[in-house]
Coordinates of C-alpha atoms and ligand atoms in Angstrom, one line a residue:
M450 CA 98.8 20.2 165.7
S451 CA 98.5 21.3 169.4
S452 CA 99.1 24.3 170.5
D453 CA 102.3 23.2 172.5
V454 CA 103.8 21.6 169.5
C455 CA 107.4 22.3 169.0
L456 CA 109.0 23.1 165.5
L457 CA 112.5 23.2 164.8
I458 CA 113.1 25.3 161.9
R459 CA 117.2 24.6 160.6
H460 CA 119.6 26.1 158.8
A461 CA 117.9 29.5 157.8
H462 CA 119.1 32.8 157.4
I463 CA 116.8 34.1 160.2
L464 CA 116.6 37.8 160.0
L465 CA 117.6 39.2 163.5
P466 CA 116.1 42.2 165.4
G467 CA 118.9 44.5 164.7
G468 CA 118.6 43.7 161.0
E469 CA 121.6 41.3 160.8
F470 CA 121.2 37.6 159.7
L471 CA 122.3 34.7 161.3
V472 CA 122.3 31.4 159.5
G473 CA 121.0 29.0 162.2
D474 CA 118.0 27.4 164.0
V475 CA 114.6 28.7 165.7
R476 CA 112.8 26.8 168.0
T477 CA 109.2 27.4 168.7
R478 CA 106.9 25.9 171.4
G479 CA 103.5 26.5 172.6
G480 CA 103.0 29.3 170.1
E481 CA 106.2 31.2 171.0
I482 CA 109.7 31.7 169.9
V483 CA 111.9 29.7 172.7
E484 CA 115.4 29.7 171.1
V485 CA 117.1 31.2 168.3
A486 CA 120.8 29.9 168.0
P487 CA 123.5 28.9 165.1
E488 CA 122.9 25.3 166.3
L489 CA 120.2 23.7 168.0
S490 CA 119.4 20.2 169.0
G491 CA 116.6 17.8 170.8
E492 CA 113.2 16.6 170.1
A493 CA 110.9 18.3 168.2
D494 CA 107.1 17.9 166.8
R495 CA 108.2 18.8 163.4
E496 CA 111.8 19.7 161.9
I497 CA 111.7 21.8 159.0
D498 CA 115.2 22.0 156.6
A499 CA 115.4 25.6 155.6
T500 CA 118.4 25.2 153.8
G501 CA 118.8 28.2 151.2
L502 CA 115.6 29.8 152.5
T503 CA 115.1 33.2 154.7
L504 CA 113.0 33.5 157.7
L505 CA 111.4 36.6 158.3
P506 CA 108.8 37.7 160.9
G507 CA 105.3 37.4 159.6
V508 CA 103.3 40.2 158.3
I509 CA 101.1 42.2 159.6
D510 CA 99.1 44.1 157.1
P511 CA 97.4 47.0 158.7
Q512 CA 94.6 47.9 156.4
V513 CA 92.5 45.4 154.4
H514 CA 88.8 44.8 153.5
F515 CA 87.9 41.5 153.8
R516 CA 83.9 42.3 153.2
E517 CA 82.3 39.6 155.6
P518 CA 79.5 40.5 156.7
G519 CA 77.5 41.3 154.2
L520 CA 79.7 41.3 151.0
E521 CA 80.6 37.7 151.0
H522 CA 80.4 37.3 147.3
K523 CA 83.5 39.6 146.9
E524 CA 85.7 37.7 149.9
D525 CA 85.0 36.6 153.1
L526 CA 87.0 35.9 156.7
F527 CA 88.1 32.5 155.3
T528 CA 89.0 33.1 151.8
A529 CA 91.2 36.4 152.9
S530 CA 92.9 34.7 155.7
C531 CA 93.9 32.1 153.4
A532 CA 95.2 34.4 150.9
C533 CA 96.9 35.9 153.7
A534 CA 98.6 32.9 154.6
K535 CA 99.7 32.1 151.1
G536 CA 101.1 35.8 151.2
G537 CA 103.0 35.3 154.5
V538 CA 100.4 37.8 156.2
T539 CA 100.0 36.2 159.8
S540 CA 98.1 39.2 161.2
F541 CA 95.6 41.8 159.6
L542 CA 93.7 45.2 160.8
E543 CA 90.4 45.2 158.8
M544 CA 88.3 48.3 157.8
P545 CA 84.7 48.7 159.1
N546 CA 83.0 49.4 155.3
T547 CA 81.1 45.7 156.0
R548 CA 77.3 45.3 156.1
P549 CA 76.1 46.1 158.5
L550 CA 78.8 48.9 159.3
T551 CA 81.4 48.0 161.9
I552 CA 80.2 51.2 164.1
T553 CA 79.0 49.7 167.3
Q554 CA 80.0 47.1 170.0
A555 CA 77.6 44.6 168.7
A556 CA 79.0 45.1 165.0
L557 CA 82.6 44.6 166.5
D558 CA 82.0 41.5 168.5
D559 CA 80.0 39.9 165.5
K560 CA 83.0 40.3 163.2
L561 CA 85.4 38.7 166.4
Q562 CA 82.9 35.8 166.8
R563 CA 83.0 35.2 162.9
A564 CA 87.0 35.5 162.6
A565 CA 87.3 33.3 165.6
Q566 CA 85.4 30.6 163.7
K567 CA 87.1 31.4 160.2
C568 CA 90.6 33.0 160.4
V569 CA 93.7 31.0 159.7
V570 CA 95.6 34.0 160.8
N571 CA 95.5 36.5 163.4
Y572 CA 92.8 39.3 163.3
G573 CA 92.2 42.8 164.7
F574 CA 89.6 45.2 163.5
F575 CA 89.1 48.9 163.1
I576 CA 85.7 50.5 164.4
G577 CA 84.5 53.4 161.8
A578 CA 83.5 56.8 163.0
T579 CA 80.0 58.4 161.8
P580 CA 78.9 61.6 162.6
E581 CA 76.8 59.9 165.6
N582 CA 78.8 57.2 166.8
L583 CA 81.2 59.1 169.2
P584 CA 79.9 57.4 172.4
D585 CA 80.8 54.2 170.6
L586 CA 84.2 55.5 169.4
L587 CA 85.1 56.0 173.0
Q588 CA 84.1 52.7 174.2
V589 CA 84.3 49.8 172.3
Q590 CA 86.8 47.2 172.8
P591 CA 89.0 45.5 171.6
T592 CA 89.9 47.8 168.4
C593 CA 93.0 48.8 166.9
G594 CA 91.6 52.3 166.0
I595 CA 89.2 54.4 164.9
K596 CA 88.7 54.6 161.1
I597 CA 87.4 58.1 159.5
F598 CA 86.8 57.9 155.8
M599 CA 87.1 61.7 155.2
G600 CA 86.3 60.9 151.4
S601 CA 85.5 58.4 148.8
M602 CA 83.1 56.4 150.9
H603 CA 78.8 57.1 150.8
G604 CA 76.5 56.8 153.7
A605 CA 76.9 56.9 157.4
L606 CA 80.8 55.7 157.2
L607 CA 81.8 59.4 155.7
V608 CA 83.0 62.0 158.1
D609 CA 84.3 65.0 155.8
C610 CA 83.9 68.5 157.2
E611 CA 86.2 69.9 160.2
E612 CA 83.0 70.5 162.3
L613 CA 82.2 66.8 162.5
L614 CA 85.7 65.9 162.6
E615 CA 87.0 68.1 165.3
P616 CA 84.9 66.3 168.4
I617 CA 86.5 62.9 167.4
F618 CA 89.8 64.4 167.7
A619 CA 88.9 66.2 170.8
R620 CA 87.6 63.0 172.7
G621 CA 89.5 60.4 173.7
R622 CA 93.0 58.7 173.1
R623 CA 92.6 56.3 170.6
L624 CA 94.4 56.0 167.3
I625 CA 92.5 57.7 164.5
A626 CA 93.5 56.2 160.9
V627 CA 92.2 58.5 158.3
H628 CA 91.6 57.9 154.7
A629 CA 92.3 61.3 153.5
E630 CA 90.7 62.6 150.2
D631 CA 88.6 66.0 150.3
Q632 CA 85.0 64.9 149.6
A633 CA 83.6 68.2 148.3
R634 CA 86.8 68.7 145.9
I635 CA 86.0 65.0 144.9
N636 CA 82.3 66.0 143.9
Q637 CA 82.8 69.3 142.2
R638 CA 85.1 67.6 139.9
R639 CA 82.9 64.5 139.1
Q640 CA 80.5 67.0 137.7
E641 CA 83.1 68.6 135.4
F642 CA 84.2 65.5 134.4
A643 CA 80.8 63.7 134.0
G644 CA 80.1 61.7 130.8
I645 CA 84.3 60.5 130.6
T646 CA 84.2 57.0 130.8
D647 CA 87.7 56.4 130.5
P648 CA 89.0 55.0 133.9
A649 CA 92.1 57.2 133.5
I650 CA 90.2 59.9 134.8
H651 CA 89.9 58.8 137.8
S652 CA 93.1 60.0 138.8
Q653 CA 92.4 63.4 137.6
I654 CA 88.9 63.3 139.3
Q655 CA 90.2 62.5 142.9
D656 CA 93.5 64.0 142.2
N657 CA 96.4 64.9 144.3
Q658 CA 94.9 68.5 145.7
A659 CA 91.9 66.0 147.1
A660 CA 94.3 64.0 148.8
L661 CA 96.6 66.7 150.0
N662 CA 94.0 69.1 151.2
A663 CA 92.5 66.3 153.6
T664 CA 95.6 65.3 154.9
Q665 CA 96.4 69.1 155.8
L666 CA 93.0 69.1 157.9
A667 CA 93.8 66.0 159.6
L668 CA 97.1 66.8 160.6
K669 CA 95.9 70.3 162.0
L670 CA 93.3 68.5 163.9
S671 CA 96.0 66.1 165.1
K672 CA 98.1 68.7 166.3
K673 CA 95.4 70.9 167.9
Y674 CA 94.8 67.9 170.4
Q675 CA 98.0 66.0 169.8
R676 CA 95.9 63.1 168.9
R677 CA 97.6 60.0 167.8
L678 CA 97.0 60.0 164.1
H679 CA 97.8 57.5 161.2
I680 CA 97.5 58.7 157.9
L681 CA 96.3 55.3 155.4
H682 CA 97.8 54.7 152.1
L683 CA 99.6 58.3 151.3
S684 CA 99.6 58.5 147.8
T685 CA 101.0 61.8 146.4
A686 CA 104.1 63.2 146.5
E687 CA 102.8 66.3 148.1
E688 CA 101.6 64.8 151.1
A689 CA 105.0 63.3 151.5
E690 CA 106.4 66.5 151.3
L691 CA 104.1 68.4 153.8
L692 CA 105.1 65.2 156.1
R693 CA 108.4 65.6 155.7
E694 CA 108.2 69.2 156.7
D695 CA 106.0 68.7 159.3
K696 CA 105.2 65.3 160.9
P697 CA 105.1 65.4 164.6
N698 CA 105.8 62.4 166.3
W699 CA 102.5 60.9 167.2
V700 CA 101.7 61.1 163.8
T701 CA 102.6 58.0 161.5
A702 CA 102.0 57.0 157.8
E703 CA 101.4 54.0 155.5
V704 CA 101.6 53.5 151.4
T705 CA 100.7 50.3 149.5
P706 CA 102.7 48.4 147.2
Q707 CA 100.8 49.6 144.2
H708 CA 101.4 53.5 145.1
L709 CA 104.8 52.5 144.8
L710 CA 105.0 50.3 142.0
L711 CA 102.1 51.0 139.7
N712 CA 101.0 54.6 138.2
T713 CA 98.5 55.8 135.7
S714 CA 100.2 54.2 133.1
A715 CA 98.2 51.0 134.4
Y716 CA 94.9 52.3 133.2
E717 CA 96.1 51.3 129.5
K718 CA 96.9 47.7 130.2
I719 CA 94.2 46.9 133.1
G720 CA 91.4 49.1 132.9
T721 CA 89.0 49.5 135.6
L722 CA 91.2 46.6 137.5
A723 CA 93.6 50.0 138.1
Q724 CA 91.1 52.0 139.6
M725 CA 91.4 52.3 143.6
N726 CA 91.2 55.2 146.2
P727 CA 93.1 57.1 146.5
P728 CA 93.9 56.5 143.0
L729 CA 97.3 55.7 141.3
R730 CA 99.4 58.6 140.6
S731 CA 102.2 59.7 138.3
P732 CA 105.9 57.9 138.0
H733 CA 107.0 61.4 140.1
D734 CA 104.8 60.2 143.1
N735 CA 106.0 56.6 142.8
E736 CA 109.3 57.9 143.0
V737 CA 108.7 60.6 145.9
L738 CA 106.7 58.1 147.8
W739 CA 109.6 55.6 147.8
Q740 CA 112.1 58.0 149.1
A741 CA 110.0 59.2 151.6
L742 CA 109.5 55.4 152.6
V743 CA 113.3 54.8 152.7
D744 CA 113.7 58.0 154.6
G745 CA 111.2 57.3 157.7
V746 CA 109.0 60.0 156.5
I747 CA 106.4 57.0 155.7
D748 CA 106.3 54.6 158.9
F749 CA 105.3 51.6 157.0
I750 CA 103.4 49.3 154.2
A751 CA 99.5 48.0 154.1
T752 CA 97.9 46.3 151.3
D753 CA 94.4 48.1 151.2
H754 CA 93.5 44.7 150.0
A755 CA 89.7 45.5 148.4
P756 CA 88.3 42.9 146.4
H757 CA 85.6 43.2 143.8
T758 CA 84.7 40.6 141.3
L759 CA 85.5 40.6 137.8
A760 CA 82.3 41.2 136.9
E761 CA 81.7 44.3 139.0
K762 CA 85.2 45.6 137.9
A763 CA 83.8 45.3 134.2
Q764 CA 81.2 47.8 134.5
T765 CA 82.2 50.9 132.5
Y766 CA 83.7 53.5 134.6
P767 CA 82.6 55.4 136.9
N768 CA 80.1 52.7 137.6
S769 CA 83.3 50.3 138.6
P770 CA 84.0 50.0 142.1
S771 CA 87.3 51.0 143.3
G772 CA 89.7 48.7 145.1
M773 CA 92.6 45.8 144.5
P774 CA 93.1 42.8 146.1
G775 CA 96.9 42.6 147.6
V776 CA 97.5 40.4 150.6
E777 CA 98.8 37.2 148.5
T778 CA 101.5 39.5 146.4
S779 CA 102.6 42.4 149.0
L780 CA 105.3 40.4 150.3
P781 CA 107.0 39.0 147.3
L782 CA 106.5 42.4 145.4
M783 CA 108.6 44.1 148.3
L784 CA 111.3 41.7 148.6
T785 CA 111.6 41.3 144.6
Q786 CA 112.4 45.2 145.1
A787 CA 115.0 44.4 147.6
M788 CA 116.6 41.8 145.7
Q789 CA 116.8 44.5 142.7
G790 CA 118.7 46.7 145.1
R791 CA 116.1 49.0 145.7
C792 CA 116.1 48.7 149.4
T793 CA 117.0 45.9 151.8
I794 CA 115.3 42.9 153.2
A795 CA 115.4 44.4 156.7
Q796 CA 114.0 47.5 155.7
V797 CA 111.0 45.5 153.9
S798 CA 110.9 43.2 156.9
N799 CA 110.4 46.6 159.4
W800 CA 107.8 48.4 157.0
M801 CA 105.6 45.1 156.8
S802 CA 106.0 43.7 160.5
T803 CA 108.1 45.3 163.2
A804 CA 107.1 48.9 162.4
V805 CA 103.2 48.0 162.3
A806 CA 103.5 46.3 165.6
Q807 CA 105.4 49.1 167.0
A808 CA 102.4 51.9 165.7
Y809 CA 99.8 49.7 166.6
G810 CA 101.0 48.5 169.9
I811 CA 100.6 44.8 169.1
P812 CA 102.4 43.1 171.9
K813 CA 105.1 40.2 171.3
K814 CA 105.1 40.6 167.6
G815 CA 107.1 41.5 164.6
A816 CA 110.5 40.1 165.4
I817 CA 112.5 36.6 165.5
A818 CA 113.3 36.9 169.4
P819 CA 112.9 34.4 172.4
G820 CA 109.6 35.3 174.1
F821 CA 107.9 36.8 170.9
D822 CA 104.9 35.2 169.0
A823 CA 105.9 32.1 166.5
D824 CA 104.6 34.2 163.6
L825 CA 107.0 33.4 161.0
V826 CA 107.4 33.1 157.3
L827 CA 110.1 31.5 155.4
V828 CA 110.5 33.1 151.8
D829 CA 112.5 31.9 148.9
L830 CA 115.0 34.5 147.3
D831 CA 116.6 32.5 144.9
N832 CA 113.9 31.8 142.2
Y833 CA 111.5 33.7 140.4
H834 CA 107.6 32.9 139.8
P835 CA 105.2 35.0 137.7
V836 CA 101.9 36.2 139.6
Q837 CA 99.2 33.9 137.8
R838 CA 95.4 34.4 138.2
E839 CA 94.8 30.4 138.5
E840 CA 96.8 30.3 141.6
L841 CA 95.3 33.1 143.7
L842 CA 93.2 32.3 146.5
T843 CA 91.3 35.7 147.3
K844 CA 87.8 34.8 146.1
C845 CA 87.9 37.7 143.5
G846 CA 90.2 35.9 141.8
W847 CA 92.6 38.4 139.9
S848 CA 95.4 41.0 140.5
P849 CA 96.6 43.9 139.2
F850 CA 100.1 42.3 139.3
E851 CA 99.2 39.6 136.7
G852 CA 102.2 38.2 135.0
W853 CA 104.9 40.1 137.2
N854 CA 107.5 37.7 137.9
L855 CA 108.5 37.8 141.3
T856 CA 111.1 36.6 143.8
G857 CA 110.5 35.8 147.8
W858 CA 107.1 33.7 147.5
P859 CA 106.5 32.0 150.7
I860 CA 107.4 28.7 151.2
I861 CA 106.3 27.9 154.7
T862 CA 104.4 30.2 156.8
I863 CA 103.5 29.8 160.9
V864 CA 100.9 31.3 163.0
G865 CA 101.0 30.9 166.6
G866 CA 103.5 28.2 166.6
K867 CA 101.2 26.2 163.8
I868 CA 102.4 25.6 159.9
V869 CA 99.2 27.4 158.2
Y870 CA 100.6 27.3 154.9
E871 CA 103.1 24.9 153.0
K872 CA 104.2 24.8 149.9
G873 CA 100.8 25.5 148.0
Q874 CA 98.9 23.9 150.4
I875 CA 96.4 25.6 153.1
Y876 CA 96.2 23.6 156.5
T877 CA 92.5 25.0 156.8
E878 CA 92.2 23.7 160.6
V879 CA 94.2 26.2 161.9
R880 CA 93.0 29.4 163.8
G881 CA 94.5 32.8 164.2
Q882 CA 93.9 34.7 167.4
A883 CA 92.4 38.3 168.1
L884 CA 94.9 40.6 168.7
T885 CA 95.4 43.1 171.4
F886 CA 96.1 46.6 171.4
E887 CA 98.4 48.5 174.1
G888 CA 97.9 51.7 175.0
Ligands
DOR912 O1 89.9 51.4 146.6 C1 89.2 51.5 147.7 N1 88.0 50.3 147.8 N2 89.8 52.3 148.6 C2 89.1 52.1 149.8 O2 89.6 53.0 150.7 C3 87.9 51.5 150.1 C4 87.9 50.0 149.2 C5 86.9 49.5 149.2 O3 86.4 48.7 150.2 O4 86.2 48.7 148.2

């Protein structure tokens, strides 16, 4: 399909920017939404009968690890972006722990070039902080922000003490996103619990206190310099309570579906597949995180899609790697929660699209209105279907949510006015675009 293709989506339940629904039609042309009305007529290249289906802005997933370059045996930008399309994710922001690390302009350019060739959805990339690359952090373009691993990472990407963190917070203005875990505490507890191979120990080694310590430090530095801070995958009740008390308006936070919906009981069922950083927590943490999300203390949702092969995951703890995939299941997981009364569809869409576009300054995304980009997902909220391993498109080929019976599965996903996914099929010739970031 050419880029000036015109789509007419008819009779959909359309989520409008104010959170109301309109049963009506949407016309897209040249990659943009051009009309939204109860009834539209006229020619279109393709008319989609969306009777009974719900039209939402495409999901923007602001934290994924897509493994290319260097770790393509786990995932690559093509397979990951196909998984995105199937999951209704029309844009993603990807992390710098690839090989080589994304810590220079050249590495960022390489990723952008690869993505332009391979990605069926839109893409943006973080630049990773090291103790030595401050000049790069100040200059590279285009990037959604600086990623700092305060813990849970080895090698050059680890920036784990205040003396090294402070200059990064002090210089420049761009968004800093932190993986907040206290590496010194983790190292000490690793020694204390050495020899234990039950993966459930992971949540005790990298405990709530380790997360809280690092979040407190990031918050302190952000306040000292009034520096734009984003706290990635908030996982504990203590951090949520801290932010409820003390969250400057230049700070945002996210939570993953797995930290809302899974807890330490998952280790018994799925073993090391439940191992991630920061780790799964208690049912109490689940509850407090939900409440913080509903109350606006937590701003939005990210998957932290971090695939590893089943063979890698089959190694005995602690040799098993941390991380789980998520882009294919996040929207149906959250919409199922909405259909079960835990929140509204409009809240889910805000957390998974609108609020993300606003926080990262991504223009023309996150709403269904004339002038916005035609990144859309049409979902079916009336039928339930289980997560099944054989249907997954992620190269790693598994999900921690296998067997979960979910509704809200995407029927059609549209990127830049082009259908990229329709009823099980990916249109592999579609290409996304590089995202831009304001301010
Ligand atoms: O569990 C995780 N795995 N958390 C991270 O932050 C990194 C990720 C990975 O890249 O595997």
